[in-house]
Coordinates of C-alpha atoms in Angstrom, one line a residue:
Chain A
M23 CA -64.1 -8.8 -33.5
P24 CA -62.6 -12.3 -33.7
E25 CA -62.5 -13.0 -37.3
P26 CA -59.8 -11.4 -39.4
L27 CA -60.5 -9.3 -42.5
T28 CA -58.4 -11.0 -44.8
A29 CA -57.6 -15.2 -45.9
E30 CA -54.6 -14.6 -45.7
P31 CA -52.9 -14.5 -42.3
G32 CA -51.2 -11.5 -40.9
N33 CA -47.6 -11.0 -41.6
P34 CA -46.0 -9.4 -38.5
E35 CA -42.8 -8.2 -40.0
R36 CA -45.2 -6.5 -42.5
G37 CA -47.0 -4.9 -39.8
R38 CA -44.1 -3.2 -38.4
L39 CA -43.3 -1.7 -41.7
V40 CA -46.8 -0.2 -41.9
V41 CA -46.7 1.4 -38.3
R42 CA -43.4 2.6 -39.4
D43 CA -45.1 4.7 -42.4
L44 CA -45.0 8.3 -41.7
G45 CA -47.3 8.9 -44.9
A46 CA -50.0 6.5 -43.7
A47 CA -51.3 7.7 -40.4
S48 CA -48.2 5.8 -38.6
C49 CA -48.9 4.7 -35.0
L50 CA -45.6 6.6 -34.1
I51 CA -47.3 10.2 -34.4
C52 CA -49.2 9.2 -31.1
H53 CA -47.6 6.1 -29.7
A54 CA -44.1 5.1 -28.0
M55 CA -43.6 1.9 -29.4
P56 CA -40.3 -0.7 -29.0
I57 CA -39.0 0.6 -32.2
P58 CA -35.6 2.3 -30.9
E59 CA -34.4 3.4 -34.6
E60 CA -37.3 5.7 -35.1
P61 CA -36.9 8.8 -32.9
D62 CA -39.5 11.1 -31.4
H63 CA -42.7 8.9 -30.7
G64 CA -45.7 10.8 -29.8
D65 CA -47.4 10.6 -26.5
I66 CA -51.0 11.2 -27.4
G67 CA -52.3 8.0 -26.5
P68 CA -50.6 5.2 -24.5
P69 CA -47.1 3.5 -24.8
L70 CA -47.9 0.2 -27.0
H71 CA -45.2 -1.8 -25.0
G72 CA -46.8 -4.9 -24.1
V73 CA -50.2 -4.4 -25.7
G74 CA -49.8 -8.0 -27.0
A75 CA -50.4 -9.1 -23.4
R76 CA -53.0 -6.8 -22.5
F77 CA -55.7 -7.7 -25.3
T78 CA -56.2 -10.5 -27.2
P79 CA -56.0 -10.3 -31.4
A80 CA -59.8 -9.8 -31.4
E81 CA -59.4 -6.9 -29.4
L82 CA -56.6 -5.3 -31.0
R83 CA -58.8 -5.6 -34.2
Q84 CA -61.3 -3.8 -33.1
R85 CA -59.2 -0.9 -31.4
L86 CA -57.9 -0.6 -35.5
V87 CA -61.0 -1.0 -37.2
D88 CA -63.2 1.2 -35.1
P89 CA -61.8 2.1 -31.7
K90 CA -64.7 4.4 -31.2
A91 CA -67.1 1.7 -30.8
I92 CA -65.7 1.3 -27.2
D93 CA -65.1 5.0 -26.7
P94 CA -67.3 7.6 -28.9
D95 CA -64.8 10.6 -27.6
T96 CA -61.5 8.7 -28.4
V97 CA -59.2 10.6 -30.3
M98 CA -58.0 7.3 -31.9
P99 CA -58.7 7.3 -35.8
S100 CA -60.9 4.2 -36.9
Y101 CA -58.6 3.1 -39.4
Y102 CA -61.0 0.5 -41.1
Q103 CA -64.0 2.3 -41.4
L104 CA -66.0 4.5 -43.9
E105 CA -69.1 5.6 -42.0
G106 CA -69.6 8.4 -39.6
L107 CA -67.1 10.5 -41.5
R108 CA -67.8 14.4 -42.7
D109 CA -65.7 16.4 -45.3
V110 CA -63.2 13.6 -46.4
L111 CA -60.2 15.5 -48.3
G112 CA -61.2 14.2 -52.0
R113 CA -58.1 11.9 -52.7
F114 CA -59.5 9.8 -49.4
V115 CA -62.9 9.5 -50.2
G116 CA -63.8 6.2 -50.4
R117 CA -60.7 4.9 -48.9
T118 CA -59.8 3.4 -45.3
I119 CA -56.9 4.5 -43.3
Y120 CA -55.5 0.8 -43.6
T121 CA -56.0 -1.5 -46.3
A122 CA -57.9 -5.0 -45.0
Q123 CA -54.4 -6.7 -45.3
Q124 CA -52.5 -3.7 -43.3
I125 CA -55.2 -4.2 -40.5
E126 CA -54.5 -7.9 -40.2
D127 CA -50.5 -7.3 -40.7
V128 CA -50.8 -4.5 -37.7
V129 CA -53.0 -7.1 -35.3
A130 CA -50.3 -9.7 -36.1
Y131 CA -47.5 -7.5 -35.0
L132 CA -49.1 -5.8 -31.9
A133 CA -49.5 -9.8 -30.9
T134 CA -45.8 -9.6 -30.7
L135 CA -45.5 -7.1 -28.3
T136 CA -45.7 -8.7 -25.1
E137 CA -42.9 -7.0 -23.0
D138 CA -43.5 -4.1 -20.9
P139 CA -40.5 -1.6 -21.4
Chain B
M2 CA -96.6 24.2 -9.8
R3 CA -96.6 27.4 -11.8
A4 CA -93.5 28.8 -10.2
A5 CA -91.7 26.0 -10.8
L6 CA -93.0 25.9 -14.8
T7 CA -91.4 29.4 -14.7
L8 CA -88.4 28.6 -12.9
A9 CA -88.1 25.9 -15.9
A10 CA -88.6 28.4 -18.4
L11 CA -86.3 30.9 -17.0
G12 CA -83.6 28.2 -17.0
A13 CA -84.3 27.1 -20.6
V14 CA -83.5 31.2 -21.6
L15 CA -80.5 31.2 -19.4
C16 CA -78.9 27.9 -20.9
G17 CA -80.4 29.5 -24.4
A18 CA -78.3 32.9 -24.1
L19 CA -75.7 31.2 -22.5
G20 CA -75.2 28.9 -25.6
A21 CA -73.2 25.9 -25.3
S22 CA -70.9 26.5 -22.4
A23 CA -74.2 26.4 -20.6
Q24 CA -74.4 22.9 -21.0
E25 CA -70.3 21.9 -20.9
P26 CA -67.8 23.6 -19.5
D27 CA -66.0 25.4 -21.8
P28 CA -62.7 23.8 -22.3
T29 CA -60.6 26.8 -23.6
P30 CA -57.5 26.9 -21.4
R31 CA -56.8 30.0 -19.5
P32 CA -54.6 32.0 -19.2
P33 CA -53.4 31.5 -23.3
I34 CA -50.4 30.4 -23.2
S35 CA -48.6 31.6 -27.0
G36 CA -47.1 29.5 -29.4
Y37 CA -43.8 30.5 -28.8
D38 CA -43.8 28.8 -25.4
Y39 CA -44.0 25.5 -27.3
M40 CA -41.3 26.2 -29.6
A41 CA -38.0 24.7 -29.3
R42 CA -35.1 27.1 -27.7
A43 CA -33.7 27.6 -31.4
T44 CA -36.8 28.6 -33.2
Q45 CA -37.6 31.3 -30.4
E46 CA -34.2 32.5 -30.7
L47 CA -35.1 32.9 -35.0
Q48 CA -38.1 34.9 -33.4
D49 CA -36.2 37.2 -30.6
D50 CA -33.6 38.8 -33.1
D51 CA -35.1 41.1 -36.1
F52 CA -32.0 41.0 -37.8
V53 CA -32.2 37.0 -38.3
N54 CA -36.1 36.7 -38.1
P55 CA -37.0 36.0 -41.5
G56 CA -40.5 37.3 -41.3
F57 CA -38.6 40.7 -41.7
F58 CA -37.9 40.2 -45.5
A59 CA -41.9 40.5 -45.6
I60 CA -42.0 43.4 -43.5
D61 CA -39.5 45.4 -45.3
R62 CA -41.6 44.6 -48.4
G63 CA -44.6 45.7 -46.9
R64 CA -43.3 48.7 -45.6
R65 CA -42.0 49.5 -49.3
L66 CA -46.1 48.7 -50.6
W67 CA -47.4 51.0 -47.8
S68 CA -45.9 54.0 -48.9
E69 CA -46.2 53.1 -53.3
P70 CA -49.0 54.8 -54.7
A71 CA -51.0 52.1 -55.8
G72 CA -54.3 52.2 -58.5
A73 CA -56.2 54.5 -60.4
S74 CA -56.3 57.1 -57.4
G75 CA -52.5 57.2 -57.4
A76 CA -52.9 57.0 -53.1
A77 CA -50.3 54.9 -51.1
C78 CA -52.1 53.7 -47.8
A79 CA -48.9 56.0 -45.9
D80 CA -51.2 58.9 -47.3
C81 CA -54.4 58.1 -45.3
H82 CA -52.6 56.0 -42.2
G83 CA -49.3 57.6 -41.9
A84 CA -45.7 57.7 -43.3
E85 CA -45.1 55.0 -40.3
G86 CA -48.2 53.3 -40.0
E87 CA -49.0 55.6 -37.0
G88 CA -53.0 55.3 -38.0
L89 CA -53.1 51.8 -37.6
V90 CA -51.1 50.7 -34.3
G91 CA -53.5 48.6 -32.7
A92 CA -55.7 47.9 -35.6
A93 CA -54.5 44.3 -36.1
A94 CA -55.4 43.4 -32.5
R95 CA -58.8 43.8 -32.7
L96 CA -59.5 42.0 -35.7
P97 CA -61.5 40.2 -37.1
A98 CA -64.4 42.5 -37.0
V99 CA -67.5 43.2 -38.1
D100 CA -67.7 46.2 -40.5
P101 CA -70.7 48.9 -38.8
Q102 CA -71.4 49.7 -42.8
T103 CA -72.2 46.3 -44.2
G104 CA -72.5 43.8 -41.6
A105 CA -70.0 41.6 -43.2
L106 CA -67.1 40.0 -40.9
M107 CA -63.8 41.3 -42.2
N108 CA -60.3 40.4 -41.3
L109 CA -57.2 42.4 -41.8
E110 CA -56.7 41.1 -45.5
G111 CA -60.0 42.0 -46.2
H112 CA -59.7 45.6 -45.1
I113 CA -56.6 46.2 -47.0
N114 CA -58.4 44.6 -49.8
D115 CA -61.3 46.3 -49.4
C116 CA -59.4 49.8 -49.2
R117 CA -57.7 48.7 -52.4
E118 CA -60.9 48.2 -54.1
S119 CA -63.6 50.8 -53.2
R120 CA -60.7 54.0 -52.1
M121 CA -57.6 53.3 -54.1
N122 CA -59.1 51.7 -57.3
A123 CA -56.9 49.5 -57.5
E124 CA -57.2 45.3 -57.7
P125 CA -57.5 43.4 -54.7
Y126 CA -54.6 41.4 -53.7
V127 CA -54.8 37.7 -54.5
Y128 CA -55.4 36.0 -50.6
E129 CA -51.7 33.9 -49.8
S130 CA -49.8 36.5 -52.4
E131 CA -46.6 37.7 -51.7
D132 CA -47.7 41.4 -51.4
L133 CA -50.7 40.9 -49.4
L134 CA -49.2 38.6 -46.9
A135 CA -46.3 41.5 -47.1
L136 CA -48.8 44.0 -46.0
T137 CA -50.6 42.1 -42.9
A138 CA -46.9 41.5 -41.6
Y139 CA -46.2 45.3 -41.8
V140 CA -49.6 46.2 -40.6
S141 CA -49.9 43.3 -37.7
H142 CA -46.0 44.4 -36.7
L143 CA -47.4 47.8 -36.3
S144 CA -49.2 46.4 -33.2
R145 CA -46.4 44.2 -31.8
G146 CA -46.7 43.6 -28.2
V147 CA -50.5 45.2 -28.0
P148 CA -53.0 42.3 -26.1
V149 CA -55.3 40.9 -29.0
A150 CA -58.7 41.8 -28.0
V151 CA -61.2 40.9 -30.3
A152 CA -65.1 41.6 -29.9
V153 CA -67.2 38.8 -30.1
D154 CA -70.7 40.4 -28.5
G155 CA -73.2 42.2 -30.6
P156 CA -73.3 42.0 -34.0
A157 CA -70.2 39.4 -33.9
A158 CA -72.2 37.2 -32.2
P159 CA -73.5 34.6 -34.6
F160 CA -70.1 35.0 -36.3
F161 CA -68.2 33.7 -33.1
E162 CA -71.1 30.9 -32.9
Q163 CA -70.4 29.6 -36.5
G164 CA -66.5 29.9 -35.8
R165 CA -67.2 27.9 -32.4
A166 CA -69.3 25.0 -34.1
L167 CA -66.4 25.0 -36.4
F168 CA -63.5 24.4 -33.6
F169 CA -65.6 21.7 -32.3
E170 CA -66.4 19.8 -35.3
R171 CA -64.8 16.4 -36.1
R172 CA -63.9 16.5 -39.8
G173 CA -61.6 14.1 -42.3
Q174 CA -60.9 10.9 -42.8
L175 CA -59.0 11.3 -39.2
D176 CA -61.9 12.2 -37.8
L177 CA -60.6 15.1 -35.6
S178 CA -61.7 18.7 -34.4
C179 CA -59.3 21.5 -33.6
T180 CA -60.8 21.4 -29.8
Q181 CA -59.5 17.8 -29.3
C182 CA -56.0 18.7 -29.8
H183 CA -55.4 22.3 -29.4
D184 CA -57.8 22.7 -25.7
A185 CA -57.1 18.9 -24.5
R186 CA -53.8 18.0 -25.5
A187 CA -51.8 21.2 -25.9
G188 CA -48.2 20.4 -24.6
Q189 CA -48.3 17.0 -26.0
M190 CA -46.2 15.6 -28.7
L191 CA -47.2 14.4 -31.9
R192 CA -43.9 12.7 -33.0
G193 CA -41.5 15.3 -32.5
D194 CA -43.9 18.5 -32.5
R195 CA -45.4 19.9 -29.3
I196 CA -49.1 20.7 -29.8
S197 CA -49.8 24.5 -29.2
Q198 CA -52.6 26.1 -28.1
G199 CA -53.6 27.0 -31.6
H200 CA -53.5 30.9 -31.2
V201 CA -53.0 33.5 -34.2
N202 CA -51.6 36.1 -32.2
G203 CA -48.3 35.9 -34.0
F204 CA -49.6 35.9 -38.0
P205 CA -48.7 35.9 -40.4
I206 CA -45.9 33.8 -39.3
Y207 CA -42.9 32.6 -40.6
R208 CA -42.9 28.9 -40.8
L209 CA -39.8 26.6 -41.0
K210 CA -41.6 24.0 -42.7
W211 CA -43.2 26.2 -45.3
F212 CA -39.6 28.1 -45.7
A213 CA -42.0 31.1 -46.6
M214 CA -44.6 33.5 -44.8
G215 CA -48.5 32.1 -44.1
S216 CA -51.3 33.7 -43.1
R217 CA -54.0 32.5 -40.1
H218 CA -56.3 30.9 -43.2
R219 CA -52.7 28.9 -44.5
M220 CA -52.7 27.8 -41.2
F221 CA -56.2 26.5 -41.0
E222 CA -55.9 24.7 -44.2
W223 CA -52.8 22.8 -43.5
C224 CA -54.5 21.6 -40.2
N225 CA -57.5 20.6 -42.3
T226 CA -55.6 18.9 -45.0
S227 CA -53.5 17.1 -42.1
L228 CA -56.5 15.8 -41.1
R229 CA -57.6 14.8 -44.4
A230 CA -60.1 17.0 -44.5
E231 CA -61.2 19.4 -47.5
P232 CA -60.3 22.9 -46.1
F233 CA -62.3 25.7 -47.1
A234 CA -60.9 28.6 -49.2
P235 CA -58.6 31.1 -47.6
G236 CA -60.9 34.0 -47.2
S237 CA -64.4 32.1 -47.1
P238 CA -67.2 32.5 -44.5
E239 CA -66.0 29.6 -42.6
Y240 CA -62.3 30.7 -42.4
L241 CA -63.1 34.2 -41.0
A242 CA -65.4 33.0 -38.1
L243 CA -63.1 30.4 -37.2
E244 CA -60.3 33.1 -37.3
L245 CA -62.8 35.0 -35.1
Y246 CA -63.3 32.2 -32.9
V247 CA -59.6 31.3 -32.8
A248 CA -58.3 34.5 -32.0
W249 CA -61.1 35.3 -29.1
R250 CA -59.2 32.2 -27.7
G251 CA -56.1 34.5 -27.5
N252 CA -58.1 37.7 -26.1
G253 CA -54.8 39.6 -24.3
L254 CA -52.1 37.2 -25.8
P255 CA -49.5 40.0 -27.5
I256 CA -49.3 40.5 -30.9
E257 CA -46.2 38.8 -32.0
T258 CA -45.7 39.4 -35.7
P259 CA -43.3 38.3 -37.4
A260 CA -43.8 34.9 -35.2
V261 CA -41.5 32.1 -36.4
R262 CA -43.1 28.5 -35.9
R263 CA -41.2 25.2 -36.6

């Protein structure tokens, strides 16, 4: 998914705030990340240290927007997808988990994670 | 050729009879592990001591309601089921179950309200009300230590299948099913919370997150809402069927009511 979703380039500082936001399906619920000031990182998905070295921004974007296109059985939610969902709770109907700009900000932040732990 | 066809037909019949489990292995963890084992030591200690376990406030209230006359009948639960509930020891471990008279699937809450309406001429309790939680806690506690043993064959089979389908259905904005966490990922961490196998042998539970008691259906509702999925109503046919399937997954676990969970 090489094309950015927004005209405004992703901002990695904003992206780092987005992934920490516990009210917004934080990455930390399932992934360990190099964010030492937050306790209790989850271990459902792989650690994200070094993820910026393993994947291009286009690949990271794909894995955020619709990881089920890569693995239909994954438990990773699609953060920018409205199709194929059922019984979505009222206040989330018609809304993606992240906005287009949040996707770009998070892609920009993840791209900075080039070091293994 | 004919023999081959017959064999194929027999295979199809067998697969149909065994349901989904014939095509894919049943992922239910065996033997089941109680949610207790996934709790932090401090939470376990809160459950272990009856004098500090906050669930006993509900049980004391339930014991009081048990012997209070209710409704136009002037009868109390104790009049039929024993002053100390001795007539209902073990009952909670077998619920939900299909009522032979009506063919309906009924859980403990349903039985209590049915008794109030049809025998005591009393108003049914509102689901999740303090009184209904107290009485379900009291009656469940009578079975503490009794292994869960719900029946899922015979008349219960269609409800069981409905519950199983719900357990495997991906729902909500996060697009997750019960099985993805509670079968496949029990023991793993969601932030600071260890995922349990999702058993219901300790309900109603005192949940630290709620500062309150909650029923099995309240927990289903909480889980669904966390997935950003529309919950079903407490007491709905969907949650009753799910309760049957989930209780069956924990067949053999001792009733722990009142369990304390995070």
